Amino acid sequence: MMENTPRLSIIIPAYNVEPFLDKCLASICNQTFRDFEVILVNDGSTDGTLSICQAWAAKDERIRLIDQENRGLAAVRNIGLREARTEKIFFVDSDDYLELNTLELMWAMQEESGADVVICNYVLEDLAGVPLPAQHAFPPQGVMTGGQALLLMLYDQSLRSYSCMRIFSRRLFDGISFPEGELLEDFQTIYKVVARAAHVAILPARLYHYVQQGGSILNNSATQLRVYEAWLKAFGERCQYALQSPLLSPKERSLFYIYSVKRLSAVWKIYQKRLREVAPDSTEAAYYRSYIQKSDELVLQLYGRRMTRFLFHWMRIPLFFRRYFL
């Protein structure tokens, strides 16, 4: 253990990432900003991940290794938050890596702005390191309120609900934990954390390399059906949160309400179509019927009516005029 308390805690979950972990840890340990601790959690890996963790912990005293049975990503992040010795937290996924000046630039932005959250941009890339097309525009450099950042994050476009690529003040997580044993733990959690921030600083530099791999949870066809189901549950909770949030103006809440109803009705329509394309007794059909039912229930909660083909087309007219007059 280091004698002096560092300024930043970096939390890294590691589960069966033998091909990626060396590159990830090298990009962190060689940062131009060096005043940090690394909480590296081996989450019951069955490949050579633990050996790599042990080797890095032996040669860099800033790394604190925790070895445990597999509990999942959310549990690891919660453990990291409890074990962190600093007020500032930075999450890194173990198959990703950083530009060598990432922490220096982000820390400088934090000190200059005094923001509770600092968010940098990222490069989306494949396993060969080839950049993939950016899916969304990123906000310009500057400082916004937590309410403004919350609104962008609720729409999940220019600001996504990621744990990584941002420095958090640890106190923002007081009373908030990642839901253990569930998928899309970031999508369920980070918007609530950001909403507590007085200020959020935006750094558009692409400093974080977000590596897409086919075996990850979000890209694994075996779990994708469960991901869709988790998304519907989480989206409903985000809607209720937004419509009750005092951080949003009445106009912002109304516009998000319209967006939510339209998006859920589109989901209902998509899975009605997919249900007709698969065998009635297949696993996919069972999931699609579940999605249709859940999206219908959410529309009923928000709009007060159950979805039908007629309502799908008719509801767009009042929603259009409501948005127009807003």
mmCIF file of N, CA and C in Angstrom, residues 175-280:
data_model
loop_
_atom_site.group_PDB
_atom_site.id
_atom_site.type_symbol
_atom_site.label_atom_id
_atom_site.label_comp_id
_atom_site.label_asym_id
_atom_site.label_seq_id
_atom_site.Cartn_x
_atom_site.Cartn_y
_atom_site.Cartn_z
ATOM 1 N N GLY A 175 -25.868 6.156 -1.125
ATOM 2 C CA GLY A 175 -27.243 5.662 -1.200
ATOM 3 C C GLY A 175 -27.626 5.093 -2.547
ATOM 4 N N ILE A 176 -26.713 5.131 -3.510
ATOM 5 C CA ILE A 176 -26.967 4.572 -4.842
ATOM 6 C C ILE A 176 -25.945 3.471 -5.097
ATOM 7 N N SER A 177 -26.411 2.317 -5.513
ATOM 8 C CA SER A 177 -25.502 1.228 -5.863
ATOM 9 C C SER A 177 -25.932 0.632 -7.196
ATOM 10 N N PHE A 178 -25.003 -0.043 -7.857
ATOM 11 C CA PHE A 178 -25.327 -0.721 -9.107
ATOM 12 C C PHE A 178 -26.170 -1.964 -8.786
ATOM 13 N N PRO A 179 -27.233 -2.223 -9.545
ATOM 14 C CA PRO A 179 -28.116 -3.364 -9.244
ATOM 15 C C PRO A 179 -27.442 -4.696 -9.557
ATOM 16 N N GLU A 180 -27.107 -5.428 -8.530
ATOM 17 C CA GLU A 180 -26.361 -6.671 -8.708
ATOM 18 C C GLU A 180 -27.247 -7.772 -9.287
ATOM 19 N N GLY A 181 -26.645 -8.558 -10.176
ATOM 20 C CA GLY A 181 -27.363 -9.658 -10.801
ATOM 21 C C GLY A 181 -28.253 -9.240 -11.949
ATOM 22 N N GLU A 182 -28.175 -7.971 -12.362
ATOM 23 C CA GLU A 182 -29.017 -7.483 -13.462
ATOM 24 C C GLU A 182 -28.157 -6.984 -14.607
ATOM 25 N N LEU A 183 -28.738 -6.965 -15.796
ATOM 26 C CA LEU A 183 -28.065 -6.422 -16.969
ATOM 27 C C LEU A 183 -28.297 -4.920 -17.058
ATOM 28 N N LEU A 184 -27.497 -4.253 -17.875
ATOM 29 C CA LEU A 184 -27.615 -2.807 -18.101
ATOM 30 C C LEU A 184 -27.534 -2.032 -16.787
ATOM 31 N N GLU A 185 -26.588 -2.417 -15.954
ATOM 32 C CA GLU A 185 -26.466 -1.775 -14.649
ATOM 33 C C GLU A 185 -26.112 -0.290 -14.777
ATOM 34 N N ASP A 186 -25.339 0.071 -15.799
ATOM 35 C CA ASP A 186 -25.027 1.490 -16.007
ATOM 36 C C ASP A 186 -26.278 2.280 -16.382
ATOM 37 N N PHE A 187 -27.062 1.729 -17.296
ATOM 38 C CA PHE A 187 -28.264 2.386 -17.795
ATOM 39 C C PHE A 187 -29.272 2.617 -16.675
ATOM 40 N N GLN A 188 -29.238 1.751 -15.672
ATOM 41 C CA GLN A 188 -30.153 1.889 -14.541
ATOM 42 C C GLN A 188 -29.644 2.848 -13.470
ATOM 43 N N THR A 189 -28.370 3.198 -13.506
ATOM 44 C CA THR A 189 -27.755 3.866 -12.359
ATOM 45 C C THR A 189 -27.195 5.250 -12.649
ATOM 46 N N ILE A 190 -26.442 5.408 -13.724
ATOM 47 C CA ILE A 190 -25.592 6.586 -13.892
ATOM 48 C C ILE A 190 -26.390 7.880 -14.027
ATOM 49 N N TYR A 191 -27.565 7.841 -14.630
ATOM 50 C CA TYR A 191 -28.339 9.080 -14.762
ATOM 51 C C TYR A 191 -28.736 9.631 -13.384
ATOM 52 N N LYS A 192 -28.971 8.739 -12.417
ATOM 53 C CA LYS A 192 -29.307 9.188 -11.063
ATOM 54 C C LYS A 192 -28.096 9.828 -10.380
ATOM 55 N N VAL A 193 -26.926 9.280 -10.663
ATOM 56 C CA VAL A 193 -25.694 9.821 -10.083
ATOM 57 C C VAL A 193 -25.409 11.205 -10.657
ATOM 58 N N VAL A 194 -25.503 11.321 -11.980
ATOM 59 C CA VAL A 194 -25.234 12.601 -12.653
ATOM 60 C C VAL A 194 -26.228 13.670 -12.201
ATOM 61 N N ALA A 195 -27.469 13.278 -11.944
ATOM 62 C CA ALA A 195 -28.488 14.241 -11.513
ATOM 63 C C ALA A 195 -28.126 14.913 -10.194
ATOM 64 N N ARG A 196 -27.294 14.276 -9.382
ATOM 65 C CA ARG A 196 -26.899 14.844 -8.096
ATOM 66 C C ARG A 196 -25.771 15.871 -8.223
ATOM 67 N N ALA A 197 -25.136 15.927 -9.387
ATOM 68 C CA ALA A 197 -23.992 16.811 -9.563
ATOM 69 C C ALA A 197 -24.437 18.267 -9.651
ATOM 70 N N ALA A 198 -23.696 19.139 -8.999
ATOM 71 C CA ALA A 198 -23.961 20.570 -9.164
ATOM 72 C C ALA A 198 -23.538 21.009 -10.556
ATOM 73 N N HIS A 199 -22.375 20.512 -11.007
ATOM 74 C CA HIS A 199 -21.875 20.860 -12.332
ATOM 75 C C HIS A 199 -21.225 19.639 -12.980
ATOM 76 N N VAL A 200 -21.349 19.559 -14.295
ATOM 77 C CA VAL A 200 -20.754 18.486 -15.090
ATOM 78 C C VAL A 200 -19.905 19.131 -16.179
ATOM 79 N N ALA A 201 -18.634 18.760 -16.242
ATOM 80 C CA ALA A 201 -17.717 19.323 -17.234
ATOM 81 C C ALA A 201 -17.585 18.362 -18.413
ATOM 82 N N ILE A 202 -17.590 18.918 -19.619
ATOM 83 C CA ILE A 202 -17.514 18.139 -20.845
ATOM 84 C C ILE A 202 -16.167 18.397 -21.518
ATOM 85 N N LEU A 203 -15.468 17.316 -21.840
ATOM 86 C CA LEU A 203 -14.190 17.395 -22.542
ATOM 87 C C LEU A 203 -14.318 16.582 -23.829
ATOM 88 N N PRO A 204 -14.467 17.223 -24.989
ATOM 89 C CA PRO A 204 -14.757 16.489 -26.230
ATOM 90 C C PRO A 204 -13.592 15.666 -26.785
ATOM 91 N N ALA A 205 -12.380 15.801 -26.226
ATOM 92 C CA ALA A 205 -11.242 15.033 -26.723
ATOM 93 C C ALA A 205 -11.520 13.534 -26.593
ATOM 94 N N ARG A 206 -11.162 12.790 -27.625
ATOM 95 C CA ARG A 206 -11.390 11.326 -27.634
ATOM 96 C C ARG A 206 -10.228 10.639 -26.907
ATOM 97 N N LEU A 207 -10.398 10.439 -25.626
ATOM 98 C CA LEU A 207 -9.310 9.985 -24.763
ATOM 99 C C LEU A 207 -9.463 8.533 -24.315
ATOM 100 N N TYR A 208 -10.636 7.974 -24.477
ATOM 101 C CA TYR A 208 -10.941 6.620 -23.994
ATOM 102 C C TYR A 208 -11.220 5.734 -25.202
ATOM 103 N N HIS A 209 -10.595 4.562 -25.250
ATOM 104 C CA HIS A 209 -10.800 3.626 -26.356
ATOM 105 C C HIS A 209 -11.774 2.536 -25.903
ATOM 106 N N TYR A 210 -12.969 2.595 -26.471
ATOM 107 C CA TYR A 210 -14.060 1.688 -26.111
ATOM 108 C C TYR A 210 -14.075 0.563 -27.142
ATOM 109 N N VAL A 211 -13.565 -0.606 -26.746
ATOM 110 C CA VAL A 211 -13.351 -1.718 -27.669
ATOM 111 C C VAL A 211 -14.602 -2.597 -27.730
ATOM 112 N N GLN A 212 -15.096 -2.799 -28.940
ATOM 113 C CA GLN A 212 -16.255 -3.651 -29.148
ATOM 114 C C GLN A 212 -15.799 -5.066 -29.448
ATOM 115 N N GLN A 213 -16.270 -6.015 -28.662
ATOM 116 C CA GLN A 213 -15.931 -7.411 -28.918
ATOM 117 C C GLN A 213 -17.184 -8.258 -28.912
ATOM 118 N N GLY A 214 -17.196 -9.270 -29.766
ATOM 119 C CA GLY A 214 -18.393 -10.080 -29.956
ATOM 120 C C GLY A 214 -18.825 -10.835 -28.725
ATOM 121 N N GLY A 215 -17.899 -11.123 -27.810
ATOM 122 C CA GLY A 215 -18.252 -11.915 -26.637
ATOM 123 C C GLY A 215 -18.793 -11.114 -25.477
ATOM 124 N N SER A 216 -18.858 -9.792 -25.598
ATOM 125 C CA SER A 216 -19.355 -8.992 -24.480
ATOM 126 C C SER A 216 -20.850 -9.207 -24.305
ATOM 127 N N ILE A 217 -21.358 -8.814 -23.143
ATOM 128 C CA ILE A 217 -22.768 -9.041 -22.824
ATOM 129 C C ILE A 217 -23.687 -8.371 -23.840
ATOM 130 N N LEU A 218 -23.373 -7.128 -24.207
ATOM 131 C CA LEU A 218 -24.265 -6.389 -25.092
ATOM 132 C C LEU A 218 -24.180 -6.869 -26.533
ATOM 133 N N ASN A 219 -23.100 -7.588 -26.889
ATOM 134 C CA ASN A 219 -22.942 -8.070 -28.256
ATOM 135 C C ASN A 219 -23.079 -9.582 -28.372
ATOM 136 N N ASN A 220 -23.531 -10.230 -27.329
ATOM 137 C CA ASN A 220 -23.653 -11.677 -27.300
ATOM 138 C C ASN A 220 -25.102 -12.061 -27.609
ATOM 139 N N SER A 221 -25.285 -12.806 -28.690
ATOM 140 C CA SER A 221 -26.647 -13.161 -29.104
ATOM 141 C C SER A 221 -27.363 -14.000 -28.050
ATOM 142 N N ALA A 222 -26.591 -14.744 -27.243
ATOM 143 C CA ALA A 222 -27.210 -15.588 -26.212
ATOM 144 C C ALA A 222 -27.874 -14.761 -25.120
ATOM 145 N N THR A 223 -27.389 -13.567 -24.889
ATOM 146 C CA THR A 223 -27.956 -12.733 -23.826
ATOM 147 C C THR A 223 -28.759 -11.548 -24.361
ATOM 148 N N GLN A 224 -28.788 -11.395 -25.684
ATOM 149 C CA GLN A 224 -29.399 -10.193 -26.239
ATOM 150 C C GLN A 224 -30.891 -10.104 -25.943
ATOM 151 N N LEU A 225 -31.571 -11.233 -25.910
ATOM 152 C CA LEU A 225 -32.997 -11.213 -25.589
ATOM 153 C C LEU A 225 -33.224 -10.708 -24.168
ATOM 154 N N ARG A 226 -32.355 -11.136 -23.246
ATOM 155 C CA ARG A 226 -32.453 -10.654 -21.865
ATOM 156 C C ARG A 226 -32.107 -9.168 -21.774
ATOM 157 N N VAL A 227 -31.189 -8.721 -22.617
ATOM 158 C CA VAL A 227 -30.823 -7.305 -22.627
ATOM 159 C C VAL A 227 -32.024 -6.453 -23.019
ATOM 160 N N TYR A 228 -32.758 -6.866 -24.045
ATOM 161 C CA TYR A 228 -33.941 -6.103 -24.471
ATOM 162 C C TYR A 228 -34.964 -6.013 -23.341
ATOM 163 N N GLU A 229 -35.148 -7.139 -22.641
ATOM 164 C CA GLU A 229 -36.104 -7.148 -21.542
ATOM 165 C C GLU A 229 -35.653 -6.214 -20.416
ATOM 166 N N ALA A 230 -34.346 -6.246 -20.114
ATOM 167 C CA ALA A 230 -33.806 -5.359 -19.086
ATOM 168 C C ALA A 230 -33.942 -3.893 -19.505
ATOM 169 N N TRP A 231 -33.757 -3.626 -20.800
ATOM 170 C CA TRP A 231 -33.879 -2.254 -21.293
ATOM 171 C C TRP A 231 -35.303 -1.724 -21.087
ATOM 172 N N LEU A 232 -36.298 -2.536 -21.383
ATOM 173 C CA LEU A 232 -37.684 -2.097 -21.210
ATOM 174 C C LEU A 232 -37.971 -1.758 -19.745
ATOM 175 N N LYS A 233 -37.516 -2.612 -18.849
ATOM 176 C CA LYS A 233 -37.718 -2.359 -17.415
ATOM 177 C C LYS A 233 -37.031 -1.057 -17.009
ATOM 178 N N ALA A 234 -35.774 -0.905 -17.419
ATOM 179 C CA ALA A 234 -35.015 0.282 -17.032
ATOM 180 C C ALA A 234 -35.582 1.541 -17.671
ATOM 181 N N PHE A 235 -36.042 1.443 -18.909
ATOM 182 C CA PHE A 235 -36.594 2.614 -19.587
ATOM 183 C C PHE A 235 -37.857 3.104 -18.869
ATOM 184 N N GLY A 236 -38.681 2.170 -18.428
ATOM 185 C CA GLY A 236 -39.874 2.557 -17.675
ATOM 186 C C GLY A 236 -39.513 3.290 -16.390
ATOM 187 N N GLU A 237 -38.475 2.811 -15.694
ATOM 188 C CA GLU A 237 -38.044 3.468 -14.461
ATOM 189 C C GLU A 237 -37.475 4.852 -14.746
ATOM 190 N N ARG A 238 -36.739 4.999 -15.851
ATOM 191 C CA ARG A 238 -36.187 6.301 -16.221
ATOM 192 C C ARG A 238 -37.310 7.286 -16.560
ATOM 193 N N CYS A 239 -38.358 6.803 -17.217
ATOM 194 C CA CYS A 239 -39.500 7.675 -17.530
ATOM 195 C C CYS A 239 -40.128 8.221 -16.254
ATOM 196 N N GLN A 240 -40.387 7.331 -15.308
ATOM 197 C CA GLN A 240 -41.005 7.768 -14.064
ATOM 198 C C GLN A 240 -40.102 8.747 -13.314
ATOM 199 N N TYR A 241 -38.806 8.471 -13.326
ATOM 200 C CA TYR A 241 -37.847 9.353 -12.668
ATOM 201 C C TYR A 241 -37.876 10.742 -13.307
ATOM 202 N N ALA A 242 -37.847 10.778 -14.628
ATOM 203 C CA ALA A 242 -37.811 12.053 -15.350
ATOM 204 C C ALA A 242 -39.070 12.865 -15.117
ATOM 205 N N LEU A 243 -40.229 12.219 -15.134
ATOM 206 C CA LEU A 243 -41.495 12.938 -15.011
ATOM 207 C C LEU A 243 -41.727 13.470 -13.599
ATOM 208 N N GLN A 244 -40.932 12.992 -12.640
ATOM 209 C CA GLN A 244 -41.051 13.481 -11.268
ATOM 210 C C GLN A 244 -39.864 14.354 -10.850
ATOM 211 N N SER A 245 -38.903 14.536 -11.746
ATOM 212 C CA SER A 245 -37.679 15.221 -11.361
ATOM 213 C C SER A 245 -37.869 16.737 -11.291
ATOM 214 N N PRO A 246 -37.536 17.363 -10.160
ATOM 215 C CA PRO A 246 -37.609 18.827 -10.057
ATOM 216 C C PRO A 246 -36.493 19.517 -10.826
ATOM 217 N N LEU A 247 -35.508 18.743 -11.305
ATOM 218 C CA LEU A 247 -34.411 19.336 -12.069
ATOM 219 C C LEU A 247 -34.832 19.719 -13.483
ATOM 220 N N LEU A 248 -35.937 19.132 -13.942
ATOM 221 C CA LEU A 248 -36.418 19.408 -15.288
ATOM 222 C C LEU A 248 -37.582 20.390 -15.224
ATOM 223 N N SER A 249 -37.653 21.262 -16.199
ATOM 224 C CA SER A 249 -38.759 22.213 -16.270
ATOM 225 C C SER A 249 -40.026 21.494 -16.735
ATOM 226 N N PRO A 250 -41.206 22.089 -16.526
ATOM 227 C CA PRO A 250 -42.436 21.464 -17.028
ATOM 228 C C PRO A 250 -42.381 21.184 -18.528
ATOM 229 N N LYS A 251 -41.793 22.100 -19.291
ATOM 230 C CA LYS A 251 -41.675 21.889 -20.741
ATOM 231 C C LYS A 251 -40.761 20.707 -21.036
ATOM 232 N N GLU A 252 -39.632 20.612 -20.344
ATOM 233 C CA GLU A 252 -38.706 19.499 -20.568
ATOM 234 C C GLU A 252 -39.357 18.173 -20.205
ATOM 235 N N ARG A 253 -40.115 18.152 -19.111
ATOM 236 C CA ARG A 253 -40.804 16.912 -18.734
ATOM 237 C C ARG A 253 -41.850 16.536 -19.776
ATOM 238 N N SER A 254 -42.578 17.522 -20.288
ATOM 239 C CA SER A 254 -43.611 17.247 -21.288
ATOM 240 C C SER A 254 -42.999 16.714 -22.580
ATOM 241 N N LEU A 255 -41.890 17.322 -23.012
ATOM 242 C CA LEU A 255 -41.237 16.861 -24.236
ATOM 243 C C LEU A 255 -40.669 15.454 -24.061
ATOM 244 N N PHE A 256 -40.134 15.166 -22.884
ATOM 245 C CA PHE A 256 -39.613 13.819 -22.657
ATOM 246 C C PHE A 256 -40.755 12.810 -22.573
ATOM 247 N N TYR A 257 -41.885 13.212 -22.031
ATOM 248 C CA TYR A 257 -43.065 12.354 -22.004
ATOM 249 C C TYR A 257 -43.466 11.963 -23.428
ATOM 250 N N ILE A 258 -43.512 12.942 -24.323
ATOM 251 C CA ILE A 258 -43.879 12.663 -25.718
ATOM 252 C C ILE A 258 -42.867 11.716 -26.354
ATOM 253 N N TYR A 259 -41.599 12.010 -26.143
ATOM 254 C CA TYR A 259 -40.543 11.143 -26.674
ATOM 255 C C TYR A 259 -40.703 9.712 -26.163
ATOM 256 N N SER A 260 -40.988 9.552 -24.866
ATOM 257 C CA SER A 260 -41.089 8.227 -24.262
ATOM 258 C C SER A 260 -42.261 7.438 -24.823
ATOM 259 N N VAL A 261 -43.414 8.080 -24.951
ATOM 260 C CA VAL A 261 -44.585 7.394 -25.489
ATOM 261 C C VAL A 261 -44.333 6.955 -26.929
ATOM 262 N N LYS A 262 -43.745 7.840 -27.726
ATOM 263 C CA LYS A 262 -43.468 7.506 -29.119
ATOM 264 C C LYS A 262 -42.449 6.375 -29.225
ATOM 265 N N ARG A 263 -41.424 6.410 -28.370
ATOM 266 C CA ARG A 263 -40.410 5.356 -28.447
ATOM 267 C C ARG A 263 -40.973 4.014 -28.020
ATOM 268 N N LEU A 264 -41.782 4.000 -26.971
ATOM 269 C CA LEU A 264 -42.375 2.740 -26.517
ATOM 270 C C LEU A 264 -43.367 2.194 -27.539
ATOM 271 N N SER A 265 -44.114 3.071 -28.186
ATOM 272 C CA SER A 265 -45.050 2.599 -29.217
ATOM 273 C C SER A 265 -44.273 2.032 -30.403
ATOM 274 N N ALA A 266 -43.108 2.626 -30.714
ATOM 275 C CA ALA A 266 -42.283 2.099 -31.802
ATOM 276 C C ALA A 266 -41.731 0.725 -31.433
ATOM 277 N N VAL A 267 -41.339 0.546 -30.164
ATOM 278 C CA VAL A 267 -40.868 -0.760 -29.700
ATOM 279 C C VAL A 267 -41.984 -1.789 -29.833
ATOM 280 N N TRP A 268 -43.182 -1.418 -29.420
ATOM 281 C CA TRP A 268 -44.347 -2.310 -29.532
ATOM 282 C C TRP A 268 -44.533 -2.743 -30.990
ATOM 283 N N LYS A 269 -44.441 -1.800 -31.909
ATOM 284 C CA LYS A 269 -44.631 -2.083 -33.333
ATOM 285 C C LYS A 269 -43.532 -3.002 -33.861
ATOM 286 N N ILE A 270 -42.281 -2.735 -33.483
ATOM 287 C CA ILE A 270 -41.154 -3.545 -33.956
ATOM 288 C C ILE A 270 -41.318 -4.999 -33.545
ATOM 289 N N TYR A 271 -41.704 -5.237 -32.285
ATOM 290 C CA TYR A 271 -41.780 -6.614 -31.821
ATOM 291 C C TYR A 271 -43.054 -7.311 -32.274
ATOM 292 N N GLN A 272 -44.082 -6.568 -32.589
ATOM 293 C CA GLN A 272 -45.238 -7.174 -33.262
ATOM 294 C C GLN A 272 -44.793 -7.748 -34.599
ATOM 295 N N LYS A 273 -43.984 -6.992 -35.326
ATOM 296 C CA LYS A 273 -43.488 -7.444 -36.633
ATOM 297 C C LYS A 273 -42.573 -8.647 -36.480
ATOM 298 N N ARG A 274 -41.661 -8.597 -35.497
ATOM 299 C CA ARG A 274 -40.733 -9.714 -35.302
ATOM 300 C C ARG A 274 -41.455 -10.973 -34.861
ATOM 301 N N LEU A 275 -42.506 -10.815 -34.073
ATOM 302 C CA LEU A 275 -43.267 -11.976 -33.618
ATOM 303 C C LEU A 275 -43.861 -12.730 -34.799
ATOM 304 N N ARG A 276 -44.284 -12.012 -35.832
ATOM 305 C CA ARG A 276 -44.863 -12.659 -37.013
ATOM 306 C C ARG A 276 -43.810 -13.378 -37.848
ATOM 307 N N GLU A 277 -42.525 -13.079 -37.606
ATOM 308 C CA GLU A 277 -41.462 -13.634 -38.439
ATOM 309 C C GLU A 277 -40.816 -14.881 -37.841
ATOM 310 N N VAL A 278 -41.200 -15.276 -36.627
ATOM 311 C CA VAL A 278 -40.581 -16.444 -35.986
ATOM 312 C C VAL A 278 -41.641 -17.497 -35.701
ATOM 313 N N ALA A 279 -41.172 -18.716 -35.412
ATOM 314 C CA ALA A 279 -42.095 -19.805 -35.084
ATOM 315 C C ALA A 279 -42.840 -19.482 -33.794
ATOM 316 N N PRO A 280 -44.151 -19.710 -33.747
ATOM 317 C CA PRO A 280 -44.957 -19.331 -32.576
ATOM 318 C C PRO A 280 -44.496 -19.961 -31.269
#
